[in-house]
XYZ file of C-alpha atoms in Angstrom:
588
model
C 7.765 35.606 11.946
C 4.778 34.366 9.870
C 1.245 35.723 10.757
C 0.162 31.951 11.360
C 2.911 31.251 13.822
C 2.352 34.663 15.473
C -1.491 34.015 15.833
C -0.734 30.402 17.196
C 1.723 31.575 20.018
C -0.517 34.586 20.974
C -3.506 32.099 21.213
C -1.726 30.007 23.297
C -0.634 32.713 25.639
C -4.192 33.833 25.866
C -5.356 30.431 26.874
C -2.602 29.568 29.523
C -2.989 33.218 30.867
C -6.807 32.557 31.849
C -5.948 28.960 32.957
C -3.389 29.925 35.198
C -5.547 32.807 36.620
C -8.350 30.279 37.458
C -8.842 29.332 41.353
C -7.703 25.875 42.112
C -11.057 24.037 41.974
C -11.681 25.626 38.491
C -8.510 23.961 37.134
C -9.382 20.685 38.878
C -12.854 20.750 36.819
C -10.552 21.315 33.694
C -8.560 18.491 34.509
C -11.391 16.286 34.956
C -12.514 17.145 31.558
C -9.272 15.847 30.272
C -7.573 19.028 29.163
C -5.056 19.338 32.121
C -2.225 17.510 30.315
C -2.182 20.038 27.428
C -2.528 23.175 29.463
C 0.170 21.893 31.702
C 2.808 21.884 28.799
C 5.394 24.798 28.185
C 4.621 26.989 25.319
C 6.221 25.396 22.093
C 7.695 27.499 19.251
C 6.016 26.470 15.821
C 7.851 24.880 12.971
C 6.110 26.029 9.736
C 8.807 24.591 7.420
C 8.275 21.231 9.065
C 4.646 21.502 8.970
C 4.629 22.562 5.382
C 6.858 19.734 4.522
C 4.312 17.429 6.037
C 1.319 18.827 4.441
C 2.931 18.468 0.955
C 3.169 14.779 1.452
C -0.495 14.199 2.563
C -2.841 12.169 0.230
C -6.359 12.998 1.322
C -7.838 10.063 -0.729
C -5.496 7.582 1.334
C -5.866 9.666 4.326
C -2.035 9.096 4.966
C 1.443 10.603 4.430
C 2.839 9.204 1.106
C 6.481 9.148 1.792
C 9.179 7.657 -0.537
C 9.294 4.298 1.709
C 5.479 3.970 2.030
C 2.330 5.170 3.752
C 2.356 6.603 7.263
C -0.586 7.864 9.396
C -0.886 9.520 12.748
C -3.021 7.024 15.168
C -5.239 7.265 18.099
C -2.204 5.957 20.204
C -0.087 8.814 18.837
C -2.661 11.390 20.000
C -3.108 9.760 23.493
C 0.548 9.473 24.361
C 1.589 12.798 22.840
C -1.113 15.136 24.108
C -2.748 13.109 26.762
C -6.396 13.801 25.323
C -8.769 11.116 25.815
C -9.579 9.029 22.799
C -12.288 7.084 24.355
C -15.820 8.155 25.292
C -18.827 9.477 23.279
C -18.432 10.826 19.701
C -18.215 14.530 19.464
C -21.575 15.210 17.689
C -24.792 16.919 17.916
C -26.511 19.992 16.029
C -24.902 22.730 14.059
C -27.025 25.928 13.535
C -27.115 28.767 10.765
C -26.958 31.381 13.849
C -25.724 31.146 17.224
C -27.042 34.481 18.381
C -29.673 33.343 21.088
C -27.400 30.204 22.030
C -24.344 32.619 22.621
C -26.434 35.163 24.573
C -27.803 32.565 26.987
C -24.660 30.246 27.443
C -21.980 32.971 27.182
C -23.636 36.259 27.878
C -21.771 37.704 24.629
C -23.139 39.342 21.394
C -22.962 37.159 18.229
C -24.198 38.890 15.058
C -27.389 37.583 13.389
C -26.928 34.843 10.903
C -23.306 34.271 12.372
C -21.535 31.385 14.085
C -18.546 33.465 15.234
C -17.943 35.249 18.304
C -15.329 37.950 18.372
C -12.124 36.985 19.845
C -11.489 40.523 21.664
C -14.911 40.573 23.584
C -14.346 36.766 24.452
C -11.043 37.320 26.132
C -12.080 40.788 27.716
C -15.030 38.833 29.289
C -12.216 36.893 31.108
C -10.325 39.947 32.078
C -7.761 39.889 29.409
C -6.649 43.071 27.745
C -3.966 43.994 25.317
C -2.325 40.259 25.392
C 1.129 40.072 23.925
C 1.497 43.774 23.055
C 4.075 44.314 25.834
C 7.420 42.250 26.157
C 8.160 40.875 29.255
C 4.693 40.747 30.932
C 3.697 37.597 32.938
C 0.382 36.100 32.279
C -1.030 37.265 35.529
C -0.359 40.970 34.559
C -2.789 40.570 31.710
C -5.640 40.044 33.923
C -7.719 43.016 34.748
C -10.450 41.333 36.507
C -10.408 38.470 39.050
C -12.381 35.442 38.092
C -14.902 33.740 40.083
C -13.440 32.087 43.074
C -16.197 30.322 44.466
C -18.862 27.789 42.704
C -21.894 29.480 41.281
C -23.410 30.874 38.105
C -20.583 33.196 37.225
C -18.031 30.564 37.877
C -19.861 28.379 35.229
C -20.017 31.289 32.856
C -16.269 31.804 33.131
C -15.599 28.348 32.689
C -17.756 27.967 29.556
C -16.141 31.198 27.863
C -12.724 29.671 28.677
C -13.419 26.325 27.012
C -14.919 28.117 23.791
C -11.797 29.857 23.692
C -9.650 26.815 24.372
C -11.595 24.742 21.886
C -11.836 27.532 19.214
C -8.283 29.162 19.346
C -5.990 26.338 20.646
C -7.348 22.638 20.174
C -9.332 23.277 16.959
C -7.909 26.627 15.938
C -8.818 27.962 12.606
C -7.473 30.903 10.568
C -8.918 34.150 11.485
C -9.306 36.275 14.473
C -12.899 35.170 15.490
C -13.791 32.028 17.542
C -16.405 29.560 16.241
C -19.247 28.656 18.379
C -19.699 25.141 16.873
C -18.869 23.378 20.098
C -21.092 25.569 22.128
C -24.140 23.380 22.350
C -22.054 20.549 23.944
C -21.039 22.984 26.760
C -24.309 23.585 27.883
C -24.095 20.934 30.536
C -20.439 21.135 31.897
C -20.747 18.021 33.663
C -20.929 15.991 30.477
C -17.843 17.681 28.679
C -15.265 15.031 29.850
C -17.442 12.382 28.708
C -16.596 13.034 25.064
C -13.621 11.678 22.841
C -11.971 14.864 22.234
C -8.729 13.213 21.316
C -10.184 11.236 18.431
C -12.106 14.272 17.316
C -8.881 16.319 17.326
C -7.416 13.445 15.272
C -10.214 13.821 12.583
C -9.817 17.511 12.561
C -6.129 17.099 11.812
C -6.803 14.884 8.695
C -9.244 17.451 7.598
C -6.845 20.222 7.835
C -4.197 18.569 6.149
C -6.436 17.772 3.193
C -7.422 21.298 3.010
C -6.052 23.846 0.086
C -2.577 23.424 -0.617
C -1.989 27.219 -0.611
C -2.478 26.920 3.163
C 1.010 27.023 4.698
C 0.059 26.134 8.329
C -1.730 23.132 9.900
C -4.966 24.162 11.990
C -5.363 22.795 15.555
C -2.972 21.985 18.074
C 0.383 22.481 15.963
C 2.794 20.667 18.473
C 1.200 17.340 17.708
C 2.460 16.863 14.213
C 5.931 18.428 15.282
C 6.062 15.817 17.927
C 4.906 13.003 15.731
C 7.740 13.642 13.238
C 10.347 13.798 15.968
C 9.267 10.247 17.238
C 8.856 8.668 13.794
C 11.524 10.588 11.700
C 14.290 11.439 14.214
C 17.064 11.842 11.570
C 15.362 14.822 10.394
C 16.814 16.481 13.436
C 14.334 19.108 13.875
C 13.546 18.584 17.802
C 15.478 18.305 20.852
C 14.955 15.634 23.797
C 15.068 18.364 26.538
C 13.019 16.635 29.161
C 13.302 12.785 29.134
C 10.617 10.920 30.972
C 7.881 13.524 31.184
C 4.326 12.605 30.042
C 2.555 13.208 27.966
C 5.389 12.958 25.358
C 4.996 16.397 23.970
C 6.242 18.048 27.115
C 9.570 16.193 26.668
C 10.671 18.046 23.157
C 11.779 21.264 22.210
C 11.946 22.510 18.501
C 15.667 23.069 17.257
C 15.971 26.990 16.177
C 16.830 27.408 12.509
C 17.935 30.868 11.246
C 17.537 30.226 7.570
C 14.623 31.403 5.629
C 11.526 29.459 5.347
C 12.142 28.691 1.569
C 15.691 27.317 2.430
C 14.476 25.251 5.452
C 11.773 23.731 3.495
C 14.009 22.808 0.418
C 16.370 21.091 2.829
C 13.664 19.205 4.762
C 12.262 18.076 1.309
C 15.726 16.768 0.343
C 16.189 15.092 3.764
C 12.614 13.298 3.449
C 13.408 12.314 -0.140
C 16.635 10.716 0.872
C 15.625 9.704 4.437
C 17.229 6.181 5.263
C 14.508 3.473 5.053
C 16.031 1.547 8.215
C 15.889 4.791 10.303
C 12.137 5.199 10.159
C 10.652 4.384 13.575
C 7.523 2.288 13.157
C 6.953 1.755 16.940
C 8.145 4.324 18.852
C 6.541 3.541 22.049
C 7.679 0.115 22.499
C 9.722 1.006 25.474
C 7.064 3.319 26.930
C 5.113 2.409 30.121
C 1.843 3.588 31.363
C 2.969 5.017 34.702
C 1.528 8.490 35.259
C -0.842 8.140 32.539
C -4.125 6.749 33.536
C -5.797 7.826 30.318
C -4.081 5.063 28.547
C -5.945 2.353 30.333
C -9.349 3.242 28.957
C -7.912 4.399 25.634
C -5.981 1.019 24.798
C -8.984 -0.812 23.323
C -9.141 1.762 20.605
C -5.491 1.510 19.677
C -4.770 0.062 16.348
C -8.406 0.698 14.930
C -10.018 3.238 12.637
C -10.954 6.750 14.077
C -14.023 7.180 11.679
C -15.614 9.629 14.107
C -17.850 12.317 13.024
C -16.877 15.983 12.862
C -18.471 18.736 11.028
C -15.665 19.140 8.506
C -15.305 20.488 5.112
C -15.451 17.422 2.896
C -15.992 14.496 5.104
C -19.927 14.354 4.558
C -22.157 15.856 2.175
C -24.592 18.265 3.766
C -27.125 21.012 2.788
C -25.948 24.627 2.220
C -22.470 25.980 2.597
C -19.718 25.026 4.542
C -19.897 25.228 8.535
C -18.280 28.505 8.571
C -21.200 29.968 6.346
C -24.922 29.897 6.223
C -26.938 26.493 6.167
C -29.769 24.977 7.730
C -29.928 23.298 11.155
C -28.087 19.821 10.722
C -28.125 16.842 12.971
C -24.869 15.353 12.727
C -25.972 12.301 14.655
C -28.247 11.659 11.806
C -25.974 12.523 8.855
C -22.956 10.402 10.423
C -24.959 7.561 11.882
C -22.830 4.955 10.350
C -19.675 6.651 11.612
C -21.027 7.118 15.173
C -22.149 3.518 15.216
C -18.849 2.444 14.307
C -17.137 4.386 16.944
C -19.406 3.205 19.710
C -18.600 -0.319 18.940
C -14.966 0.903 19.195
C -14.122 1.233 15.608
C -13.041 -1.347 12.954
C -9.657 -3.175 13.040
C -7.277 -1.745 10.542
C -6.443 -4.408 8.005
C -4.701 -4.295 4.735
C -6.105 -5.511 1.488
C -2.616 -6.370 0.098
C -2.140 -10.092 0.340
C 1.758 -9.645 0.582
C 4.353 -6.838 1.272
C 5.520 -7.154 -2.461
C 1.845 -6.634 -3.627
C 1.483 -3.635 -1.420
C 4.893 -1.992 -2.923
C 3.849 -2.871 -6.437
C 0.490 -0.781 -5.869
C 2.251 1.856 -4.003
C 4.754 2.413 -6.936
C 2.086 2.078 -9.484
C -0.110 4.657 -7.785
C 2.631 7.327 -6.923
C 5.620 6.545 -9.094
C 8.077 9.646 -8.886
C 5.225 11.880 -7.099
C 6.743 10.912 -3.823
C 9.787 12.989 -4.255
C 9.121 16.860 -3.350
C 12.628 18.379 -3.543
C 14.087 20.261 -6.449
C 16.990 17.811 -6.752
C 14.575 14.787 -7.290
C 12.388 16.446 -10.060
C 14.871 14.945 -12.509
C 15.205 11.543 -10.689
C 13.632 8.829 -12.504
C 13.816 6.134 -9.893
C 10.282 6.381 -8.889
C 9.073 6.484 -12.757
C 11.165 3.045 -13.283
C 9.531 1.565 -10.297
C 6.116 2.644 -11.651
C 6.826 1.277 -14.953
C 8.143 -1.920 -13.750
C 4.814 -2.259 -11.752
C 2.935 -1.514 -14.854
C 4.908 -4.207 -16.655
C 4.355 -6.823 -13.713
C 0.568 -6.261 -14.072
C 0.757 -6.424 -17.885
C 2.399 -9.885 -17.592
C -0.151 -11.098 -15.141
C -2.919 -9.969 -17.492
C -1.342 -11.603 -20.138
C -0.979 -14.940 -18.475
C -4.339 -14.686 -17.381
C -5.610 -14.308 -21.009
C -3.378 -17.080 -21.903
C -4.961 -19.375 -19.456
C -8.417 -18.372 -20.661
C -7.509 -18.895 -24.192
C -6.301 -22.411 -23.383
C -9.593 -23.309 -21.568
C -11.814 -21.891 -24.469
C -9.890 -23.936 -27.091
C -10.408 -26.920 -25.066
C -13.956 -26.259 -24.832
C -14.250 -25.600 -28.472
C -12.572 -28.938 -29.458
C -14.932 -30.581 -26.970
C -17.956 -29.224 -28.473
C -16.782 -29.828 -31.982
C -16.404 -33.567 -30.994
C -19.847 -33.535 -29.375
C -21.232 -31.999 -32.651
C -19.409 -34.583 -34.984
C -20.527 -37.625 -32.860
C -24.169 -36.327 -32.555
C -25.332 -34.511 -35.525
C -28.569 -35.793 -35.585
C -29.244 -35.099 -32.122
C -27.968 -31.655 -32.577
C -30.463 -31.012 -35.371
C -33.211 -32.499 -32.972
C -32.452 -29.474 -30.449
C -32.325 -26.893 -32.918
C -28.492 -26.890 -33.696
C -27.427 -25.524 -30.309
C -23.942 -27.022 -30.579
C -23.227 -24.981 -33.728
C -24.314 -21.827 -32.094
C -22.273 -22.605 -29.089
C -19.134 -23.281 -31.377
C -19.736 -19.998 -33.104
C -19.917 -18.201 -29.647
C -16.578 -20.002 -28.658
C -14.771 -19.296 -31.686
C -15.670 -15.738 -31.409
C -14.479 -15.626 -27.698
C -11.352 -17.289 -28.710
C -10.663 -14.741 -31.299
C -11.192 -11.912 -28.875
C -8.965 -13.758 -26.145
C -6.262 -14.018 -28.965
C -6.738 -10.246 -29.752
C -6.571 -9.208 -26.109
C -3.419 -11.383 -25.585
C -1.695 -9.598 -28.639
C -2.644 -6.204 -27.109
C -1.073 -7.132 -23.922
C 2.117 -8.371 -25.472
C 2.336 -5.176 -27.360
C 1.745 -3.200 -24.221
C 4.189 -5.080 -22.436
C 6.926 -4.661 -24.909
C 6.242 -0.790 -25.069
C 6.445 -0.871 -21.201
C 9.790 -2.648 -21.366
C 11.455 -0.319 -23.993
C 9.983 2.797 -21.894
C 11.934 1.305 -18.916
C 14.995 0.797 -20.952
C 14.990 4.408 -21.882
C 14.388 5.759 -18.284
C 17.546 3.430 -17.188
C 19.601 4.871 -19.895
C 18.529 8.347 -18.801
C 19.621 7.430 -15.360
C 23.011 5.995 -16.446
C 23.636 9.200 -18.642
C 22.887 11.473 -15.570
C 25.246 9.408 -13.520
C 28.146 9.707 -16.290
C 27.410 13.377 -16.525
C 27.974 13.816 -12.815
C 31.157 11.611 -13.117
C 32.519 13.508 -16.042
C 31.865 16.962 -14.208
C 33.787 15.412 -11.191
C 36.691 14.577 -13.312
C 36.798 18.097 -15.019
C 36.949 19.405 -11.482
C 39.930 17.123 -10.650
C 41.604 18.237 -13.767
C 41.195 22.184 -12.907
C 42.596 21.484 -9.614
C 45.646 19.395 -10.743
C 46.177 22.409 -13.434
C 46.414 24.889 -10.757
C 48.611 22.858 -8.563
C 50.889 22.363 -11.645
C 50.959 25.962 -12.380
C 52.000 26.913 -8.836
C 54.848 24.322 -9.005
C 56.028 25.872 -12.287
C 56.301 29.152 -10.439
C 58.081 27.690 -7.108
C 59.734 24.625 -8.342
C 63.219 23.878 -7.375
C 65.552 21.412 -9.259
C 64.318 18.615 -6.977
C 60.750 19.155 -7.908
C 60.958 17.986 -11.297
C 60.011 14.446 -10.605
C 56.866 15.790 -8.959
C 56.123 18.098 -12.042
C 56.502 15.114 -14.376
C 54.139 12.904 -12.128
C 51.567 15.661 -11.919
C 51.739 16.355 -15.804
C 51.293 12.668 -16.429
C 48.140 12.517 -14.028
C 46.784 15.599 -15.575
C 46.888 13.971 -19.164
C 45.327 10.928 -17.582
C 42.420 13.102 -16.039
C 41.789 14.969 -19.202
C 41.629 11.792 -21.194
C 38.850 10.151 -18.609
C 37.084 13.612 -18.717
C 36.917 13.497 -22.558
C 35.918 9.927 -22.713
C 33.098 10.479 -20.257
C 31.772 13.320 -22.038
C 31.943 11.318 -25.371
C 29.946 8.469 -23.623
C 27.311 11.000 -22.449
C 26.935 12.363 -25.934
C 26.768 8.963 -27.409
C 24.012 8.105 -25.090
C 22.204 11.227 -25.830
C 22.354 10.354 -29.604
C 21.227 6.809 -28.952
C 18.229 8.158 -27.011
C 17.379 10.566 -29.819
C 17.642 7.691 -32.527
C 15.468 5.681 -30.098
C 12.692 8.374 -29.969
C 12.791 9.100 -33.682
C 11.901 5.549 -34.524
C 15.195 4.406 -36.079
C 15.284 1.270 -33.701
C 12.192 -0.134 -35.394
C 14.496 -2.849 -36.907
C 15.299 -4.448 -33.762
C 18.675 -2.541 -33.247
C 17.608 -0.605 -30.248
C 18.333 -3.199 -27.658
C 22.090 -3.117 -28.560
C 22.534 0.469 -29.516
C 23.621 1.599 -25.981
C 26.060 -1.291 -25.756
C 27.650 -0.556 -29.118
C 28.117 2.969 -28.435
C 29.596 2.313 -25.141
C 31.934 -0.356 -26.642
C 32.998 2.055 -29.337
C 33.587 4.868 -26.960
C 35.678 2.573 -24.774
C 37.818 1.810 -27.650
C 38.303 5.497 -28.650
C 38.978 5.966 -24.917
C 41.929 3.504 -24.718
C 43.466 4.623 -28.039
C 43.441 8.239 -26.930
C 44.787 7.334 -23.406
C 47.812 5.320 -25.199
C 48.532 8.359 -27.499
C 48.418 10.923 -24.603
C 50.818 8.661 -22.440
C 53.283 8.494 -25.568
C 53.182 12.163 -25.791
C 53.576 12.718 -21.987
C 56.733 10.423 -22.093
C 57.960 12.446 -24.922
C 57.546 15.742 -23.118
C 59.015 14.475 -19.843
């Protein structure tokens, strides 16, 4: 088991152990804050292969997954329906400090080192009565508790709840790598009555985006890992990574169990990358909640106005904002995020902005998508030699060049008409032109220069378009060559199989098998002929490609070279096949 997966399971175990040990009135307070739905879920097993496959396709610039079919992005509705977290309310914002020593002493009664923002996990969980969690197999959650938590309202009850919330937020909902627990949310927990008014679900989504855009060397996603797993079960069901074990439960994460996979992480990851690369476009589920109602989900009523809108809420994350000093884990000055993220907070308070595409049509979007990513959307080793994406990218470039050329042609025509008009004006009123200092002549010179520049730009665009067209033909030829090579290998395999069958018949044949032997011999000769022909075609295409790259095709024969080679190969194949048939008839 990976270290990150083990840490996630232990963290969930610790949090649930404390929550279940709370007296009923404490659990009611947690539920009123909006965390009861997550804490009511069964522990889910992490799927690191699926998480890593999704991480590899995240484009931090676009804040979306870049799949072979198009962008996909988790939304506020996904968070609300999958986890039950509130995606409405006040933005999670406030101050971050270079040192939480005094604050932790006052609110948690726990030691934090000077100039540090981390509280050690072990003292925190021991303050809640938890010792040696996860070290003994078969223990129940209650057996970890060596101290009875406060059973009546009071100062100790508030202290226990605040410690629990720091543990829950720092090790489960916004989990980070490492063993210590961050105190960045502690200022928001000073008044426990205000905790339920924050949009924790929207902050969770922002944290997921930041985590996905972190270093590629990180193999796991920080935060509540079941969210991305269930999101992929709903939108990409054909991957087959989840099992719908409990239909009808809410939130939706409670319905699913990961499917066990006994293969190594590397093998799982490679299979997943291949499955995503070849995922059927029609099997992508874009609206998985069409048949879902709101029964038993009261948080959806207030969250619905935010669905379909941007979630640009503030969160103290690595690259979202420029701030003084080092990262939020290190040392920096006191930062007022309400000032640094004023625009984002104002946007959130007005329920965000409607998400609108800048593309005018679907074709324009797909052209721009192919131009930006090309073959980069394929991640499996099998698709490293697949040129389909590159051809799409080249076609997009050619389309763009054609549009630029047409625009240049229109501009050239307009400038020519303007030049002719100025010349006519200058010839009809030369005296008036001299009276105003010869300005038409100057304008004529400027227009003539503009026409020359436009013509030069047009020639450049035509040359670039021709180069792009030839490059696309080369890529197409490579794809055809690869397909022919595959067919040739398949034919060779059939020949080998027929040879083995023929040898077996020679050993065991009876007088009645002579006709079958004759038929198999003729079939074997035909298969050998096909295999040789396909290998010759592949060789000819390779030679044609080499000539094309060496510059021999500059005379204009490039366009027909592949067809000539294929035609010649076809003639030779027919001649060889007729000769083999004659030999086969003679030997029979």
